[in-house]
Amino acid sequence: MTLSSYLQGNNQSKDFIDMIQVIVDQIKPIKTEFLGGDKKAGTYNLYGEEQIKLDKRANEILLTAFKSSGLVKQAGSEEEADVIHMESTRGHFGVTIDPLDGSSLIPTNLAVGIIVSIYENGEIMSGLSNIKSAFYILLGPLTLMVFADQSGVSQFVLNDEGVFDLVKEDMKLSEDGKLYSPGGLYTKWTEKHKQLIKSYEEAGLKLRYSGSFVPDFHQILTYGGIFSYPALIEKPEGKLRVLFEVGPMSFIAEAAGGAASDGVKRTLEIVPNKVDHRTPVYIGSKNLVSEAIEKLK
Ligand code: AHM
Ligand code: MG
C-alpha cells in the first residue's frame, strides 16, 4: 500500500495528503544537495565544509515548497529564529521542521533525518498537545518514513519510483527493550542521571548512540528501550528543542504506546515560550520512562 492510500484509509483530508506530498517531493532535491547540489561537485572531502550549508539548503528547499503550496499558515524551523507566517489558501496547517537533524554526522556518511510535526489549528506555538500528526524521514541505506497520527504508527520505505510503500503497521514500543541511547557529556550529567544510566548497564541494556536523533530514536522504536538527553549541569534545559525535535518524537512515541517525559511530566504537555525552547527528554518504552521518572525524583 502506498503512503497516500494509507492516509486516505486513515480518513485524512485531501489537503493533508497534499501537505505530506509537498514534503515527500523535497526528499530528492535535499539528497541531491549531499552530492554538491546543482554543481554536482560534492566529494567526500567537501562534505565537512558543505555541512552547514546542507542544513540551510534543506531548510530553504522545504520552506520554498511550503510557500508555493498555499497549504501552510505558519512554519517553524530549527534553522529560523522566528515563526514564519505564510499566505495559505487551503489547509492552513502549522508545520514544524528540523530540516536535517544530526547534520554533524554528514562528514562520516552516517544516517541523518528530517523531523516534522503538523498542527491542524495552524498555530505552532499553541502547545505540543495540539500536534495532530508527526513523522520523520530517516536518510540511511534506505529512505524510511515513520508516520504517526490518531490511527497509530506505521513505517514506509521509498521505492525506485519515489513512492513510499507501507512496510510495517501498528508499530508498538516494546516493554522488553534492551537498548539505551544516552545523550550529553557524562561529566555534565547530574548525579541522579549518572545513577540511572549505570542502572541500565547493570540491567544488561546495550548502549547504542550515534549522535543523530532520528536513527537513535528509530532503533529504540524498532527494538524497545530508552533515549535520553538530560538536563546538564549549567544547562538545565538540556539540548533538544521542544518544537522541532522533542514534540514530534514524543507524539510518535506515545502513538506507539510508549512515553516521553522531561523527567517530571509528559513532554506533550509543554507549551513553548519561545521558538528555541529546549527541554530534557526521556523517551521510549513506557516501563523504562516510568522507571526513569521514579529514579530522578
Ligand atoms: P543538531 O540539530 O544541531 O544536529 O543537534 C541535534 C542533535 C540530535 O540529532 C542528537 O540527538 C543530539 O543533537 C546529539 O547531541 P550530542 O552531540 O551532544 O550527543
Ligand atoms: Mg536538530
Coordinates of C-alpha atoms and ligand atoms in Angstrom, one line a residue:
M1 CA 0.0 0.0 0.0
T2 CA 1.3 3.5 -0.8
L3 CA 1.5 6.3 1.7
S4 CA -1.3 8.2 0.1
S5 CA -3.7 5.2 0.1
Y6 CA -2.7 4.7 3.7
L7 CA -3.5 8.3 4.6
Q8 CA -6.9 8.1 2.8
G9 CA -7.6 4.9 4.8
N10 CA -6.9 7.0 8.0
N11 CA -9.6 9.5 6.8
Q12 CA -7.0 12.2 6.3
S13 CA -8.3 15.1 4.1
K14 CA -7.1 15.8 0.6
D15 CA -5.4 19.0 1.9
F16 CA -3.5 16.9 4.5
I17 CA -2.4 14.3 1.9
D18 CA -1.2 17.1 -0.4
M19 CA 0.7 18.7 2.5
I20 CA 2.6 15.4 3.2
Q21 CA 3.3 15.0 -0.5
V22 CA 4.8 18.5 -0.6
I23 CA 7.4 17.4 1.9
V24 CA 7.9 14.0 0.3
D25 CA 8.7 15.8 -3.0
Q26 CA 11.6 17.6 -1.4
I27 CA 13.5 14.5 -0.4
K28 CA 15.1 14.0 -3.8
P29 CA 16.3 17.7 -4.1
I30 CA 17.6 17.5 -0.5
K31 CA 19.5 14.3 -1.1
T32 CA 20.9 15.8 -4.4
E33 CA 22.5 18.5 -2.2
F34 CA 24.6 15.8 -0.5
L35 CA 26.3 15.4 -3.8
G36 CA 27.1 19.0 -4.1
G37 CA 23.8 20.4 -5.3
D38 CA 23.4 21.8 -8.8
K39 CA 27.1 21.8 -9.4
K40 CA 27.3 18.1 -8.7
A41 CA 30.8 18.9 -7.4
G42 CA 30.5 17.4 -4.0
T43 CA 33.1 15.0 -2.9
Y44 CA 33.6 13.1 0.3
N45 CA 36.3 15.7 1.2
L46 CA 34.0 18.6 0.6
Y47 CA 31.3 17.3 3.0
G48 CA 32.9 18.8 6.1
E49 CA 32.9 22.3 4.5
E50 CA 29.4 21.8 3.0
Q51 CA 27.8 20.6 6.2
I52 CA 26.5 23.9 7.5
K53 CA 25.2 24.8 4.0
L54 CA 23.4 21.5 3.7
D55 CA 21.3 22.3 6.8
K56 CA 20.5 25.7 5.3
R57 CA 19.8 24.3 1.8
A58 CA 17.4 21.6 3.2
N59 CA 15.7 24.4 5.1
E60 CA 15.4 26.7 2.0
I61 CA 14.1 23.8 -0.1
L62 CA 11.4 22.9 2.4
L63 CA 10.3 26.5 3.2
T64 CA 10.2 27.4 -0.5
A65 CA 7.9 24.4 -1.2
F66 CA 5.7 25.4 1.8
K67 CA 5.3 28.9 0.5
S68 CA 4.3 27.9 -3.0
S69 CA 2.0 25.1 -1.8
G70 CA -0.6 27.6 -0.3
L71 CA -1.2 25.0 2.4
V72 CA 0.9 26.4 5.2
K73 CA -0.3 29.1 7.6
Q74 CA 2.7 29.0 10.0
A75 CA 6.0 27.3 9.6
G76 CA 8.8 26.9 12.2
S77 CA 12.2 25.5 11.5
E78 CA 15.2 24.7 13.6
E79 CA 17.1 26.9 11.2
E80 CA 14.9 30.0 11.7
A81 CA 14.7 32.3 14.8
D82 CA 11.1 33.2 14.4
V83 CA 7.7 31.7 13.4
I84 CA 7.2 32.2 9.6
H85 CA 3.8 33.4 8.6
M86 CA 2.7 32.4 5.1
E87 CA -0.3 33.1 2.8
S88 CA -2.4 30.0 2.8
T89 CA -5.4 29.4 0.6
R90 CA -6.4 25.9 1.9
G91 CA -5.3 23.5 4.6
H92 CA -3.9 26.4 6.7
F93 CA -1.5 24.0 8.5
G94 CA 1.1 24.8 11.1
V95 CA 4.2 22.8 10.3
T96 CA 7.5 22.5 12.2
I97 CA 10.6 21.1 10.6
D98 CA 14.0 20.1 11.6
P99 CA 15.2 20.1 8.0
L100 CA 18.4 18.0 8.6
D101 CA 18.8 16.7 12.1
G102 CA 22.1 15.2 13.0
S103 CA 23.9 17.1 10.3
S104 CA 27.2 16.8 12.1
L105 CA 27.2 13.2 11.0
I106 CA 27.2 14.0 7.3
P107 CA 31.0 14.1 7.0
T108 CA 31.0 10.5 8.2
N109 CA 28.1 9.3 6.0
L110 CA 26.1 8.1 8.9
A111 CA 22.3 8.4 8.9
V112 CA 20.5 11.7 9.4
G113 CA 16.9 12.7 9.3
I114 CA 14.1 15.2 8.7
I115 CA 11.6 15.6 11.6
V116 CA 8.1 17.1 11.0
S117 CA 5.0 17.9 13.1
I118 CA 1.7 19.2 11.9
Y119 CA -0.8 21.4 13.7
E120 CA -4.2 21.4 12.1
N121 CA -5.1 24.6 14.1
G122 CA -2.3 26.3 12.2
E123 CA -0.7 27.6 15.4
I124 CA 2.7 26.0 16.1
M125 CA 3.2 27.9 19.4
S126 CA -0.1 26.7 20.8
G127 CA 1.3 23.7 22.7
L128 CA 2.5 20.3 21.9
S129 CA -0.9 18.8 22.8
N130 CA -2.1 20.3 19.5
I131 CA 0.1 18.2 17.3
K132 CA -2.2 16.2 15.1
S133 CA 0.4 14.1 13.3
A134 CA 4.2 13.8 13.2
F135 CA 6.7 11.9 11.2
Y136 CA 10.4 11.5 10.5
I137 CA 12.3 10.6 7.3
L138 CA 15.4 8.6 8.0
L139 CA 18.0 9.0 5.4
G140 CA 20.1 5.8 5.7
P141 CA 20.8 2.9 3.5
L142 CA 17.1 3.0 2.8
T143 CA 14.9 6.2 2.9
L144 CA 12.3 5.4 5.5
M145 CA 9.3 7.3 6.8
V146 CA 7.8 6.7 10.2
F147 CA 4.4 8.3 10.3
A148 CA 2.1 8.8 13.3
D149 CA -1.5 10.1 13.6
Q150 CA -4.6 9.2 15.6
S151 CA -4.6 5.7 13.9
G152 CA -1.1 4.8 15.2
V153 CA 2.4 4.5 13.8
S154 CA 3.5 3.0 10.5
Q155 CA 6.7 2.6 8.6
F156 CA 7.2 3.2 4.9
V157 CA 10.1 2.7 2.5
L158 CA 10.8 4.9 -0.5
N159 CA 10.8 2.7 -3.7
D160 CA 12.5 3.3 -7.0
E161 CA 9.6 5.3 -8.3
G162 CA 9.9 7.8 -5.5
V163 CA 6.8 6.5 -3.7
F164 CA 6.6 5.4 -0.1
D165 CA 5.3 1.8 0.4
L166 CA 3.9 0.6 3.7
V167 CA 6.2 -2.0 5.3
K168 CA 5.1 -2.0 9.0
E169 CA 1.8 -1.1 10.5
D170 CA 0.7 -0.5 14.1
M171 CA 4.2 -0.2 15.5
K172 CA 4.5 -0.6 19.2
L173 CA 7.3 0.3 21.6
S174 CA 8.3 -3.0 23.2
E175 CA 8.3 -3.2 27.0
D176 CA 11.0 -5.7 26.7
G177 CA 13.6 -3.3 25.2
K178 CA 17.3 -3.8 25.6
L179 CA 18.8 -0.6 24.2
Y180 CA 19.7 2.7 25.8
S181 CA 20.8 5.8 24.0
P182 CA 22.2 8.5 26.3
G183 CA 22.9 12.0 25.0
G184 CA 25.1 14.6 26.6
L185 CA 28.5 14.6 28.1
Y186 CA 29.0 12.3 31.1
T187 CA 30.9 15.0 33.1
K188 CA 27.9 17.3 32.7
W189 CA 25.3 14.8 33.8
T190 CA 23.6 15.2 37.2
E191 CA 24.4 12.5 39.9
K192 CA 20.8 11.1 39.6
H193 CA 21.1 10.8 35.8
K194 CA 24.5 9.1 36.2
Q195 CA 23.0 6.6 38.5
L196 CA 20.1 6.0 36.1
I197 CA 22.4 5.3 33.2
K198 CA 24.5 3.0 35.4
S199 CA 21.4 1.0 36.3
Y200 CA 20.8 0.3 32.6
E201 CA 24.3 -1.2 32.2
E202 CA 23.7 -3.3 35.3
A203 CA 20.3 -4.4 33.9
G204 CA 22.0 -5.6 30.7
L205 CA 20.8 -2.9 28.4
K206 CA 23.1 -2.2 25.5
L207 CA 24.4 1.3 24.6
R208 CA 23.5 2.4 21.1
Y209 CA 24.1 6.1 20.3
S210 CA 25.1 7.7 17.0
G211 CA 24.5 11.4 17.9
S212 CA 21.7 11.8 15.4
F213 CA 18.2 11.8 17.0
V214 CA 16.3 10.2 14.1
P215 CA 18.3 6.9 13.8
D216 CA 18.9 6.8 17.5
F217 CA 15.2 7.1 18.2
H218 CA 14.4 4.7 15.3
Q219 CA 16.3 1.9 16.9
I220 CA 14.5 2.4 20.2
L221 CA 11.2 2.3 18.3
T222 CA 12.3 -0.9 16.5
Y223 CA 13.8 -2.8 19.4
G224 CA 12.5 -1.1 22.5
G225 CA 14.5 0.8 25.1
I226 CA 15.0 4.4 26.1
F227 CA 16.7 7.5 24.6
S228 CA 17.6 10.3 26.9
Y229 CA 19.0 13.8 26.5
P230 CA 19.1 15.1 30.1
A231 CA 19.3 18.3 32.0
L232 CA 23.0 19.2 32.1
I233 CA 25.0 20.9 34.8
E234 CA 24.9 24.6 33.8
K235 CA 22.3 23.8 31.1
P236 CA 19.3 22.5 33.0
E237 CA 17.1 22.8 29.8
G238 CA 19.3 20.2 28.0
K239 CA 19.9 20.5 24.3
L240 CA 16.9 19.2 22.3
R241 CA 14.3 21.7 21.0
V242 CA 10.6 21.3 22.0
L243 CA 9.1 22.4 18.7
F244 CA 11.4 20.6 16.2
E245 CA 12.7 17.5 17.9
V246 CA 11.1 16.6 21.2
G247 CA 7.5 17.4 20.3
P248 CA 7.2 15.3 17.1
M249 CA 9.2 12.4 18.5
S250 CA 7.1 12.4 21.7
F251 CA 3.9 12.3 19.6
I252 CA 5.3 9.3 17.7
A253 CA 6.4 7.6 20.9
E254 CA 3.0 8.0 22.6
A255 CA 1.2 6.9 19.4
A256 CA 3.3 3.7 19.5
G257 CA 2.2 3.1 23.1
G258 CA 5.4 4.4 24.6
A259 CA 6.1 7.5 26.6
A260 CA 8.1 10.8 26.7
S261 CA 8.9 12.8 29.8
D262 CA 11.1 15.7 30.7
G263 CA 11.9 13.8 33.9
V264 CA 8.7 15.0 35.7
K265 CA 5.8 15.5 33.3
R266 CA 4.8 14.3 29.8
T267 CA 6.7 16.4 27.2
L268 CA 3.4 16.7 25.2
E269 CA 2.1 19.0 28.0
I270 CA 4.7 21.6 27.2
V271 CA 3.6 24.9 25.7
P272 CA 6.8 26.5 24.2
N273 CA 7.5 30.0 25.4
K274 CA 9.9 30.7 22.5
V275 CA 10.8 29.1 19.2
D276 CA 14.1 27.8 20.6
H277 CA 12.5 26.4 23.8
R278 CA 14.5 23.3 24.9
T279 CA 13.8 20.5 27.4
P280 CA 15.4 17.4 28.9
V281 CA 13.8 14.3 27.5
Y282 CA 13.4 10.6 28.4
I283 CA 11.6 8.8 25.5
G284 CA 10.9 5.3 24.6
S285 CA 9.3 2.2 26.2
K286 CA 6.7 3.1 28.8
N287 CA 8.1 1.0 31.6
L288 CA 11.6 2.5 31.2
V289 CA 10.3 6.1 31.0
S290 CA 8.3 5.5 34.2
E291 CA 11.3 4.0 35.9
A292 CA 13.4 7.0 34.9
I293 CA 10.9 9.4 36.4
E294 CA 10.9 7.4 39.7
K295 CA 14.7 7.3 39.8
L296 CA 15.1 11.0 39.0
K297 CA 12.9 12.1 41.9
Ligands
AHM1 P1 21.5 19.5 15.7 O1 20.1 19.8 15.4 O2 22.4 20.6 15.9 O3 22.0 18.4 14.7 O4 21.5 18.8 17.1 C1 20.6 17.8 17.4 C2 21.3 16.5 17.7 C3 20.4 15.4 17.7 O5 20.3 14.8 16.5 C4 21.1 14.4 18.6 O6 20.3 13.6 19.4 C5 21.9 15.4 19.5 O7 21.9 16.6 18.9 C6 23.3 14.9 19.8 O8 23.9 15.8 20.6 P2 25.4 15.4 21.2 O9 26.3 15.5 20.1 O10 25.5 16.4 22.3 O11 25.3 14.0 21.7
MG2 MG 18.1 19.0 15.3

